[in-house]
Coordinates of C-alpha atoms in Angstrom, one line a residue:
X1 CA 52.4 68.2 105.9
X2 CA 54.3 67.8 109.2
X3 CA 53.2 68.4 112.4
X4 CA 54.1 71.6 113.5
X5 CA 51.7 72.9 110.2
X6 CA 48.6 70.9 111.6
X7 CA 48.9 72.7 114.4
X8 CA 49.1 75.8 112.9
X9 CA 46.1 75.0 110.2
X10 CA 44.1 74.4 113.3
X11 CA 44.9 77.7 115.2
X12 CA 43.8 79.4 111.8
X13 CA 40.4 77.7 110.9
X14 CA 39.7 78.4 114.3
X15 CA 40.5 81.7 114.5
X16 CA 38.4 82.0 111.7
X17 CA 35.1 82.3 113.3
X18 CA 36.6 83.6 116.3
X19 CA 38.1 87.0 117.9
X20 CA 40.5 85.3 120.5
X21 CA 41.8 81.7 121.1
X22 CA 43.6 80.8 124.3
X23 CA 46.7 78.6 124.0
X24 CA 46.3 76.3 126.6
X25 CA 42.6 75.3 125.4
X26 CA 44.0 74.5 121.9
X27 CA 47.2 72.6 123.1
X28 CA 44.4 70.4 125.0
X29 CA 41.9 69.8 122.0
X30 CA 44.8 68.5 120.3
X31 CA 46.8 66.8 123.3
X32 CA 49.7 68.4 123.2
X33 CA 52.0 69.5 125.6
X34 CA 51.5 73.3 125.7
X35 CA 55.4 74.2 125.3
X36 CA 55.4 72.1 121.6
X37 CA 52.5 74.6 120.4
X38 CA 54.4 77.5 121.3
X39 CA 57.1 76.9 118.2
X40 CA 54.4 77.1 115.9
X41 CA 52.6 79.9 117.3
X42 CA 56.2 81.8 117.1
X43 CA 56.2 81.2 113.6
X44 CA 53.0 81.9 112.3
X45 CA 53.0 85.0 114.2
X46 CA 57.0 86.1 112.5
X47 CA 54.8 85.2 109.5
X48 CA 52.1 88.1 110.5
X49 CA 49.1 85.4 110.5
X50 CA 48.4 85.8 114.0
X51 CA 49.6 88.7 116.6
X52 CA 50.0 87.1 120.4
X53 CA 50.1 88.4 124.1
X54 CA 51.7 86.8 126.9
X55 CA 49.0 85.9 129.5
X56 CA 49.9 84.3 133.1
X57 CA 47.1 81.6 135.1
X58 CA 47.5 80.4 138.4
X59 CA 46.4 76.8 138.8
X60 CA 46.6 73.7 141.2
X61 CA 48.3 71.1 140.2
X62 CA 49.4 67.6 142.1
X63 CA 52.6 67.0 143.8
X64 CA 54.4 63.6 143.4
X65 CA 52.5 62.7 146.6
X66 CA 49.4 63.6 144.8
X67 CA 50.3 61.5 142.3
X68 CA 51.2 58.4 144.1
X69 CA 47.8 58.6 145.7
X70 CA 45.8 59.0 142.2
X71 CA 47.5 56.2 140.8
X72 CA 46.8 54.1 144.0
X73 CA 44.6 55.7 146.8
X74 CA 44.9 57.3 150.3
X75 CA 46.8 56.1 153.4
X76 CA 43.7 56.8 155.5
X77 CA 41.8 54.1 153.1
X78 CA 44.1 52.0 152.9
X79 CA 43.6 51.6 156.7
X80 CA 40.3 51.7 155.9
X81 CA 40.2 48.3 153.9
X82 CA 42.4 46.6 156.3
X83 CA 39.5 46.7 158.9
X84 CA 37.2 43.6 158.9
X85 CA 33.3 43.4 159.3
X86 CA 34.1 42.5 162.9
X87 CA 36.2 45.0 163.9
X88 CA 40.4 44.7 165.0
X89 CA 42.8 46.0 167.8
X90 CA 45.2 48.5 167.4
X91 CA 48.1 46.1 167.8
X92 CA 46.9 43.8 165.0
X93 CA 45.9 46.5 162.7
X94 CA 49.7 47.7 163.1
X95 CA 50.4 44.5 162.6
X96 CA 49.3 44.2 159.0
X97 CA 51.5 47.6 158.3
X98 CA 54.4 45.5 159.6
X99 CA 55.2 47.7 162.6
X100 CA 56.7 46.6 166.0
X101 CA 55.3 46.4 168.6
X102 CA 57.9 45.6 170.8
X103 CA 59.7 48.8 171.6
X104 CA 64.1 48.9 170.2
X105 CA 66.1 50.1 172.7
X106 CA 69.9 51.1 172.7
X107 CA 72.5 51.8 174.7
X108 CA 73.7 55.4 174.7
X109 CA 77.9 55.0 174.6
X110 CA 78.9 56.8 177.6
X111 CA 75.5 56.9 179.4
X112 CA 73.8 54.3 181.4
X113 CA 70.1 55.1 180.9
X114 CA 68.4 53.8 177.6
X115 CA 66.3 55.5 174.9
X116 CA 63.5 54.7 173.3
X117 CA 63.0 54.1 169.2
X118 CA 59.9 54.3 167.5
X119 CA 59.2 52.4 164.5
X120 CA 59.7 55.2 161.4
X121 CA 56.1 53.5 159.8
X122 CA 54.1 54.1 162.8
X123 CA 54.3 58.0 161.9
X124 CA 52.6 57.3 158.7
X125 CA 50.2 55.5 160.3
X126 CA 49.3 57.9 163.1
X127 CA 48.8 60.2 160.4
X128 CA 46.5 58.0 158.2
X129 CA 44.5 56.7 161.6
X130 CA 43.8 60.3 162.3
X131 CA 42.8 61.2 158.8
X132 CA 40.4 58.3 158.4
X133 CA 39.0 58.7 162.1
X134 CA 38.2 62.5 160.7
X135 CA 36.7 61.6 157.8
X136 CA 33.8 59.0 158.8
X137 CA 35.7 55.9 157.8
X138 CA 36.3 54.1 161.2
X139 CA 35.7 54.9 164.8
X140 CA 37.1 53.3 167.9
X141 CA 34.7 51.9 171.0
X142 CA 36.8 50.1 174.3
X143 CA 40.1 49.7 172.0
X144 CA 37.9 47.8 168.6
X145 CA 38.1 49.8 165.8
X146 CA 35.3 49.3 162.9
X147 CA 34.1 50.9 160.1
X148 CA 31.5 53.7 160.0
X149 CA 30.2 51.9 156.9
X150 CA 31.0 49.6 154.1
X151 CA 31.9 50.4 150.5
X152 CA 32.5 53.7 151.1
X153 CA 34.9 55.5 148.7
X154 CA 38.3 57.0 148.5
X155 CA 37.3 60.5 148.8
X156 CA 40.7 62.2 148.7
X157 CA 41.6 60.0 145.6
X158 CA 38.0 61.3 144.1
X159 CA 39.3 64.8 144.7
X160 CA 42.3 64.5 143.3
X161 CA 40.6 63.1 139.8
X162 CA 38.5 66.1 139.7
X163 CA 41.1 68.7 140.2
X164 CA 40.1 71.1 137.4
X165 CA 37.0 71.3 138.8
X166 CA 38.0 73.0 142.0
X167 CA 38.6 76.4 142.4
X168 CA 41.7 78.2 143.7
X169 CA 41.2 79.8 147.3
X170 CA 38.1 77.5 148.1
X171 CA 38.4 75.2 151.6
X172 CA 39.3 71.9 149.6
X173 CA 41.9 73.6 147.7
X174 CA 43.5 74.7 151.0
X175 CA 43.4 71.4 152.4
X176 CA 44.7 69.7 149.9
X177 CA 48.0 72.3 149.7
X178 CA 48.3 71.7 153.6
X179 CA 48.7 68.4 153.2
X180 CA 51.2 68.8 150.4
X181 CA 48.6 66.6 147.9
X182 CA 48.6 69.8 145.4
X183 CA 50.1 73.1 145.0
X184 CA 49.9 76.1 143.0
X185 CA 51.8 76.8 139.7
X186 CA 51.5 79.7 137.4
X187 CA 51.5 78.9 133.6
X188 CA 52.1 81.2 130.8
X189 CA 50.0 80.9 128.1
X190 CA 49.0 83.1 125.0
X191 CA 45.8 84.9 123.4
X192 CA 46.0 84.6 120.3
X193 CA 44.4 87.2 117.4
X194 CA 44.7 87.7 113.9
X195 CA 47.7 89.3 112.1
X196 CA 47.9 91.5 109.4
X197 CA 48.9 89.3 106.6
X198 CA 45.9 86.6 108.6
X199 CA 45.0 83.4 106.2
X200 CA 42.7 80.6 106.9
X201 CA 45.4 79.0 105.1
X202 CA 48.9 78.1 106.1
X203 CA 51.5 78.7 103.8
X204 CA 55.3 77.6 104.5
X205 CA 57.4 80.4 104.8
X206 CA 61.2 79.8 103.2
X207 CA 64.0 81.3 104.4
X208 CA 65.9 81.3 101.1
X209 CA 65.3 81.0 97.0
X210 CA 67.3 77.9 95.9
X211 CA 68.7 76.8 92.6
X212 CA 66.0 73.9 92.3
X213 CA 63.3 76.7 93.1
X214 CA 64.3 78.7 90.0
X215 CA 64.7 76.2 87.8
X216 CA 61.4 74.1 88.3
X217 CA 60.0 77.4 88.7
X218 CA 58.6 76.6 92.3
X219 CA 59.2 80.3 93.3
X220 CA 56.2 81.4 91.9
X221 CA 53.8 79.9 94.5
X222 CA 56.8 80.1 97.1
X223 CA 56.4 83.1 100.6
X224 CA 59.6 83.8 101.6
X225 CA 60.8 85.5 105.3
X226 CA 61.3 89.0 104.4
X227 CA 65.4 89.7 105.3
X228 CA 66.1 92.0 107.8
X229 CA 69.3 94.1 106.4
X230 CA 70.0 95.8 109.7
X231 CA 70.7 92.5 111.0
X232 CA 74.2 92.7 113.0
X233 CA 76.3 90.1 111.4
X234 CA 77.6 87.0 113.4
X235 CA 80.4 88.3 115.7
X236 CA 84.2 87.1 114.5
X237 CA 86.0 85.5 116.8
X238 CA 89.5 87.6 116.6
X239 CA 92.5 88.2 119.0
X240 CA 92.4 90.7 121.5
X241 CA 94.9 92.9 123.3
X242 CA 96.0 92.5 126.9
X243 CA 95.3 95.2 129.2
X244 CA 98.9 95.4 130.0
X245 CA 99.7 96.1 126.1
X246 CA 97.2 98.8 126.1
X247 CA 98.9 100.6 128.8
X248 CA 102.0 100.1 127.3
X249 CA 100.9 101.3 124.1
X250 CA 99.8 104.9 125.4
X251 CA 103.0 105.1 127.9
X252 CA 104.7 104.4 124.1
X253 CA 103.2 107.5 122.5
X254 CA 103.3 109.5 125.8
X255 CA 107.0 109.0 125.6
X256 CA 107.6 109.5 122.1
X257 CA 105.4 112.5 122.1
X258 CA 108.3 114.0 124.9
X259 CA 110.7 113.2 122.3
X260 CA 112.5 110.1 123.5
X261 CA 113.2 107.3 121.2
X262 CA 112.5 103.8 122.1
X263 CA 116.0 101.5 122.7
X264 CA 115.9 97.3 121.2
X265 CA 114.9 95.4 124.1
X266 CA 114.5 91.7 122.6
X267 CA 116.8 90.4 125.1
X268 CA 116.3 88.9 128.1
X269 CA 119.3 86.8 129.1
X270 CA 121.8 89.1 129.7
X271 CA 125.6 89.0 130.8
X272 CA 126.2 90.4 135.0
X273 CA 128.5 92.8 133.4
X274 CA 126.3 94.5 131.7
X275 CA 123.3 94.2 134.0
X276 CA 125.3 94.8 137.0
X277 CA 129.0 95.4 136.9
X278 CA 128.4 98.2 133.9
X279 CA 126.5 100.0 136.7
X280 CA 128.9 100.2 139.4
X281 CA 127.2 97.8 141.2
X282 CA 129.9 95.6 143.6
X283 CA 129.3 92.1 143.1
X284 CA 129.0 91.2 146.6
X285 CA 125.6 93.2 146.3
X286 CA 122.4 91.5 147.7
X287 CA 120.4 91.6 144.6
X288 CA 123.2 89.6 142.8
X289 CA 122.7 86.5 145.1
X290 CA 120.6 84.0 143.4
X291 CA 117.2 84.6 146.1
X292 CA 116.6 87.9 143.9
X293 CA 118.4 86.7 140.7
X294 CA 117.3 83.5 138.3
X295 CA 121.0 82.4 137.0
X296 CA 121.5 80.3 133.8
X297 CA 123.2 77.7 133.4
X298 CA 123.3 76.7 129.9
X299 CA 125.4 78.6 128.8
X300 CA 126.7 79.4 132.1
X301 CA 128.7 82.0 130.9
X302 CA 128.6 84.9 128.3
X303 CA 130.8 85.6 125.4
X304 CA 134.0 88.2 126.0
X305 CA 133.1 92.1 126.1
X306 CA 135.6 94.6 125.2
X307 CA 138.7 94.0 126.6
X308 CA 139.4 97.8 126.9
X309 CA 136.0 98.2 128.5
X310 CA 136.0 95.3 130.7
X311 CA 139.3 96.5 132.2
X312 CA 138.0 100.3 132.7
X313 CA 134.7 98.4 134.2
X314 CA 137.4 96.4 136.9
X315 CA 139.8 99.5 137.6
X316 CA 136.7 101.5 138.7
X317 CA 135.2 99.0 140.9
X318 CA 138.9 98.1 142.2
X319 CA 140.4 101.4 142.8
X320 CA 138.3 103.9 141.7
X321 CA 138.3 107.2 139.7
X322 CA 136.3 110.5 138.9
X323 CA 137.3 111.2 142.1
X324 CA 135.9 107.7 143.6
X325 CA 137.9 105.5 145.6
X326 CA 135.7 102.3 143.8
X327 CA 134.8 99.6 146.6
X328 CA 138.0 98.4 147.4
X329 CA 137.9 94.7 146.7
X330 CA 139.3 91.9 144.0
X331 CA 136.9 92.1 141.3
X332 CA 136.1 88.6 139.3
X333 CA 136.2 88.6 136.0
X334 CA 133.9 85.0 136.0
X335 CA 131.6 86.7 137.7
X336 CA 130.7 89.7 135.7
X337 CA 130.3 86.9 132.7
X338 CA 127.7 84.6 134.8
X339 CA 124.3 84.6 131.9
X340 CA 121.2 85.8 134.0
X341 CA 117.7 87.1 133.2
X342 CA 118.2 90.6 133.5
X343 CA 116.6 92.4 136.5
X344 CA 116.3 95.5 135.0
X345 CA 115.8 97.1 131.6
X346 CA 119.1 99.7 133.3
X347 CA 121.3 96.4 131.3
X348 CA 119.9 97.7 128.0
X349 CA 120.5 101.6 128.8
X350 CA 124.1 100.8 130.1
X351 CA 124.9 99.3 126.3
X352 CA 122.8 102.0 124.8
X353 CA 125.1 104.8 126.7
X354 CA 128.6 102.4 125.5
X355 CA 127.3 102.6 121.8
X356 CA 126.5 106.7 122.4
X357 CA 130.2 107.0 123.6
X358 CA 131.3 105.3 120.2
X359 CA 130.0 107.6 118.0
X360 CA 130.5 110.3 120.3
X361 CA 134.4 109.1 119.1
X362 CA 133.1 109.6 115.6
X363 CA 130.6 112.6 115.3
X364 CA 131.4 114.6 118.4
X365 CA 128.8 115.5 120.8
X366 CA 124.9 115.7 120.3
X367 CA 121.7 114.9 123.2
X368 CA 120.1 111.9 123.2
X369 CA 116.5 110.7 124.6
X370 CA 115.8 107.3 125.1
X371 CA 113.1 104.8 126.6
X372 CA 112.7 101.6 127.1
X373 CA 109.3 98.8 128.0
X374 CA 109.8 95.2 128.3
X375 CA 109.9 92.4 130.7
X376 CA 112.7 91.5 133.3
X377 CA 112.7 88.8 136.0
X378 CA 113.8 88.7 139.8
X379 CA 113.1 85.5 141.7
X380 CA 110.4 87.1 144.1
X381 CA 107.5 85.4 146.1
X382 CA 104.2 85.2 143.9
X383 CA 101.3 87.0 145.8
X384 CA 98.7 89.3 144.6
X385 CA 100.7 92.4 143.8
X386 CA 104.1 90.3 142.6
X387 CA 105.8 88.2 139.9
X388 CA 108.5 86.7 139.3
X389 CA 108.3 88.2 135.4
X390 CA 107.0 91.9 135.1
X391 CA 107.3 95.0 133.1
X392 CA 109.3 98.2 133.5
X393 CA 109.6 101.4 132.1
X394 CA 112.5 103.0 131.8
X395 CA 113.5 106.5 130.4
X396 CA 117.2 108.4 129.9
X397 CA 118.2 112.0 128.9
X398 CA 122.1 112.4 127.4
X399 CA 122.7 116.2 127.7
X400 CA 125.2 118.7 129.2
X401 CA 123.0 120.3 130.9
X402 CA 120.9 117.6 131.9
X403 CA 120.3 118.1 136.0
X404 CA 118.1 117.2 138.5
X405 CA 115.6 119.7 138.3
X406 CA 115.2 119.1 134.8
X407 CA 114.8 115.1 135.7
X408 CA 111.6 116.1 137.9
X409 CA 110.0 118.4 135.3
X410 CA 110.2 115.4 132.9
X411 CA 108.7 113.3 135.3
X412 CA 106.1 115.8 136.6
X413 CA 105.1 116.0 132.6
X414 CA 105.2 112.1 132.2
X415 CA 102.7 111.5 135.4
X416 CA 100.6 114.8 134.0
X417 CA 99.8 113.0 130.8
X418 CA 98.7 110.0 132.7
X419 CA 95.9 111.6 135.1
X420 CA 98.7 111.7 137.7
X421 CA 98.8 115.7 139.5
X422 CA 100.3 115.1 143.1
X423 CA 104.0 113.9 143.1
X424 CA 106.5 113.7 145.8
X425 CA 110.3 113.1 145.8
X426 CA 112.4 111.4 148.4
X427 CA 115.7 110.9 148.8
X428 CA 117.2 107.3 148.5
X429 CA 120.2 105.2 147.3
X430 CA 120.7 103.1 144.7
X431 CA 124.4 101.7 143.6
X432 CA 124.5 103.5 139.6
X433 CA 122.8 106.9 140.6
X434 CA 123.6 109.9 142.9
X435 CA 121.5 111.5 143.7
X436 CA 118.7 109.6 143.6
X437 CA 114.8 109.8 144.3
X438 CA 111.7 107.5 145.1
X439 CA 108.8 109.1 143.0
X440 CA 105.7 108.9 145.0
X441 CA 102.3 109.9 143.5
X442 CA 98.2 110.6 145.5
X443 CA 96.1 107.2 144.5
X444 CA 92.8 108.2 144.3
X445 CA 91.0 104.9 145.3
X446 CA 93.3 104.4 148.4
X447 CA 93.2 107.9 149.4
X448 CA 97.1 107.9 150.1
X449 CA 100.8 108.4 148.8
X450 CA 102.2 105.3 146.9
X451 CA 105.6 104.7 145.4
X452 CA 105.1 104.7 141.7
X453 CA 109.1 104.9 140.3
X454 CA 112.8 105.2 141.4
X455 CA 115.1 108.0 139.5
X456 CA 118.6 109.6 139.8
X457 CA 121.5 110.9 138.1
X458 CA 124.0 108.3 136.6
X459 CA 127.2 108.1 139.0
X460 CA 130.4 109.3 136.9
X461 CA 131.9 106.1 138.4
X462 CA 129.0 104.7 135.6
X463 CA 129.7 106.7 133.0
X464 CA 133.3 107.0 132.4
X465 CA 133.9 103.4 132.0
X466 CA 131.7 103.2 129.3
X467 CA 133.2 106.7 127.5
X468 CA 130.7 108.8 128.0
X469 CA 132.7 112.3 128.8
X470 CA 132.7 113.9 131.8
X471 CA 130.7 116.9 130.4
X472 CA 127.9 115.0 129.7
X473 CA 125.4 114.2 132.7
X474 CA 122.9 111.4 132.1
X475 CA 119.1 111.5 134.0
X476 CA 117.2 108.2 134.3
X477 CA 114.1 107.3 136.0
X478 CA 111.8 103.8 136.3
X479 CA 108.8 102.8 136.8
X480 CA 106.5 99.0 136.4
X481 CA 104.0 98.8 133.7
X482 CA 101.9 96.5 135.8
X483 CA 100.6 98.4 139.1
X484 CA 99.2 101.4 137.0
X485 CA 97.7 98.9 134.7
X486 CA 96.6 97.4 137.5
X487 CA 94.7 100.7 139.2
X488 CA 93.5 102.1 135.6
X489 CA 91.9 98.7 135.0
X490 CA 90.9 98.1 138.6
X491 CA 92.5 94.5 138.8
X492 CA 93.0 93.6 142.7
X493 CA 95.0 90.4 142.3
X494 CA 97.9 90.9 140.1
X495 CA 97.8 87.1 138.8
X496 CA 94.3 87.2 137.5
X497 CA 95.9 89.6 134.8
X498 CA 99.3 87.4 134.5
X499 CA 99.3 84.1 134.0
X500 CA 97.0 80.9 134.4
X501 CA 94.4 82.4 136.1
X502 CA 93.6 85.1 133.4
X503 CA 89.9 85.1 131.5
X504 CA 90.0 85.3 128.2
X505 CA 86.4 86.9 127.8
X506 CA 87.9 89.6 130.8
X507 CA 90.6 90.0 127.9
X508 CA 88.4 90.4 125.2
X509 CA 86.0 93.3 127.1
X510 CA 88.6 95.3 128.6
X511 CA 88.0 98.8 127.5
X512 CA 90.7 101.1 125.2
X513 CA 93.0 102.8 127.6
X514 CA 93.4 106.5 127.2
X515 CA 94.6 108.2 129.9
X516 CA 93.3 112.2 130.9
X517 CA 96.1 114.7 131.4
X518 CA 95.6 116.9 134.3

């Protein structure tokens, strides 16, 4: 039998001729510490043979001061004992403390006058001198200092041996806090009473029947813990998704509920033709220098596009056409195949609309919708609302009648579905589209208009190169994936949801995203 059931064969021949124990007077008939009964008590009482009830007790216990003293005695005694039958002066009874006499002085730097240092042990003594002139021990007559009386004892050490005796709120309990000897600590402790299933008895519980159990038929005299079925099971460690993949998962559905059909995206290093040049964007353009772009250079260069195409691309941007007069300038055919990281997901929809043209060769005419969510990279300067690697959304209609009235009712439905009421347009330019519009929409926790998105109406100077006919208008708008994510999951600093800085736990209890239409 191991310890733990002593203990607990105690508390229940005990209980036996009793209503009530108290845990702290059974952890001291045994000497124990209290805190190693309280395991046993936990398990007889999951067992049922006892029921318990947290008590609290306020008592006064020593400090480590009080402790030095009980395992030595006072400083006012101390002084005490040093004084012979005779009597002694204060400067040799300092003496045998080992403090100075002679007073240190030092020189103050930049000041001429000096100041005075006291010996650090003559506080302590001060202290104890007054504390043994106040209790009887000495007195002092013409500078001699003698005792009161021999042999008499260390009363503060005497106090501190009987501290259980002395009762909280009383004078001597009070002096003995103020002078930091004792204080008061409240302990928990337990009454303990019988439990349904009480035995003067303890019987080990198991928590399981094993094979040995069975076969040497053990079992029979066995208890077992009873097995609580509704248990919750230990929680699996499993992947989680990322707040930004929620989002885009519900901008997914919103989009293909509209009808629009999402376009391959798996690319990120794209050639400048077709993320740039393919848009009638001149190559002298700002965002082509390499402070907004991240250039490759292995490869350097991409393979050959369509020779027909590339030459259609060059004529427009040299000369013009569609009633354009282009931009005028020599345009380089080793620039436009210059490998970057695309900047927009626009590269994917300008090969999307060359493959549409192609088929438009083979099976005539017919509308299109398409959208596209992935990643694309400018070189920008990382702070808390940018990256150098984000998200955008980006969404085309192919139609003959498509126009820009019909552009803002798709976006006014694409907002609606996303708790988003209050839009506003403004004009703008971009280099592909004409016209164009900022998208602005009401943020509710700022209390003011923010631009959410870009859109426009693909320039013909766009969409002839590529073959699409001049019929056929094509709407696009844009937005990022990251700042809505951002607001619906109330993330401040953009790179504690990107990047090093994440928490996984943050990933793993982030909420389902479901956005409220309006």
């Amino acid at each position: 039998m191991d310890q733990k059931q002593d203990y607990a064969s105690t508390i229940l021949t005990q209980l036996e001729s009793t209503e009530t124990l108290n845990s702290l007077e059974i952890a001291k008939s045994l000497s124990i510490n209290h805190q190693d009964l309280v395991g046993c008590l936990l398990q007889l009482e999951s067992a049922n043979y006892i029921k318990t009830e947290g008590l609290k007790q306020d008592q006064l216990i020593l400090t480590d001061e009080g402790n030095t003293i009980l395992n030595s005695q006072s400083g006012e005694y101390e002084i005490y004992q040093k004084i012979t039958e005779l009597g002694i002066s204060m400067v040799d009874l300092q003496k045998l403390f080992g403090i100075e006499q002679v007073q240190k002085v030092k020189q103050e730097q930049g000041e001429k006058k000096e100041k005075q240092v006291e010996d650090p042990k003559k506080k302590q003594f001060d202290l104890g001198f007054g504390n043994a002139k106040k209790m009887g021990y000495i007195k002092m007559d013409k500078g001699l200092i003698t005792k009161v009386a021999n042999d008499l004892p260390d009363k503060i050490k005497l106090e501190l041996q009987q501290l259980n005796t002395i009762k909280l709120g009383s004078q001597q309990a009070k002096l003995l806090i103020e002078r930091k000897l004792a204080m008061i600590q409240t302990i928990k402790y337990f009454e303990i009473k019988k439990g349904i299933k009480y035995a003067n008895k303890f019987r080990e519980q198991f928590a399981a029947l094993t094979t040995e159990q069975l076969l040497n038929g053990e079992w029979k005299e066995c208890d077992y813990k009873s097995i609580n079925l509704n248990a919750g099971g230990e929680k699996i460690s499993m992947g989680n998704l990322h707040p930004l993949l929620k989002v885009r998962k519900q901008f997914s559905q919103i989009l293909i509920g509209l009808g629009f059909e999402e376009m391959p995206t798996n690319q990120f290093v794209e050639s400048s033709f077709w993320n740039f040049d393919a848009l009638f964007q001149p190559q002298k353009h700002p965002a082509r220098d390499a402070h907004d772009t991240f250039f490759c250079s292995d490869p350097e260069l991409s393979e050959e596009v369509d020779t027909n195409l590339r030459d259609k691309v060059k004529s427009m941007h040299q000369t013009g056409g569609v009633g354009s007069i282009g931009y005028q300038y020599e345009w380089s055919h080793e620039e436009a195949r210059k490998n970057i990281l695309r900047t927009h997901t626009t590269a994917v929809s300008s090969k999307m609309l060359y493959r549409i043209a192609q088929l438009y060769k083979e099976k005539g005419y017919f509308p299109k919708k398409y959208f596209s969510i992935d990643k694309v990279f400018r070189n920008e300067t990382l702070d808390a609302t940018h990256l150098a690697e984000f998200h955008q959304i980006e969404g085309i209609v192919i139609d003959k009648n498509a126009s820009l009235g019909q552009l803002m009712g798709i976006i006014r439905e694409f907002f609606r579905q996303i708790g988003i009421n209050k839009l506003w347009f403004k004009p703008t330019y971009n280099p592909y589209t004409e016209p164009s519009m900022e998208i602005y929409g009401y943020h509710p926790v700022l209390k003011k208009k923010v631009e959410i998105g870009n859109s426009g109406v693909f320039r013909p100077e766009m969409l002839a190169p590529l073959g699409i006919p001049e019929d056929v208008n094509v709407i696009a708008w844009g937005l990022g994936l990251e700042r809505p994510t951002m607001i619906y999951y109330d993330i401040r600093d953009i790179r504690t949801m990107v990047g090093p800085e994440v928490k996984v736990e943050t990933v793993r209890s982030n909420a389902f995203c479901v956005f409220e239409s309006k």
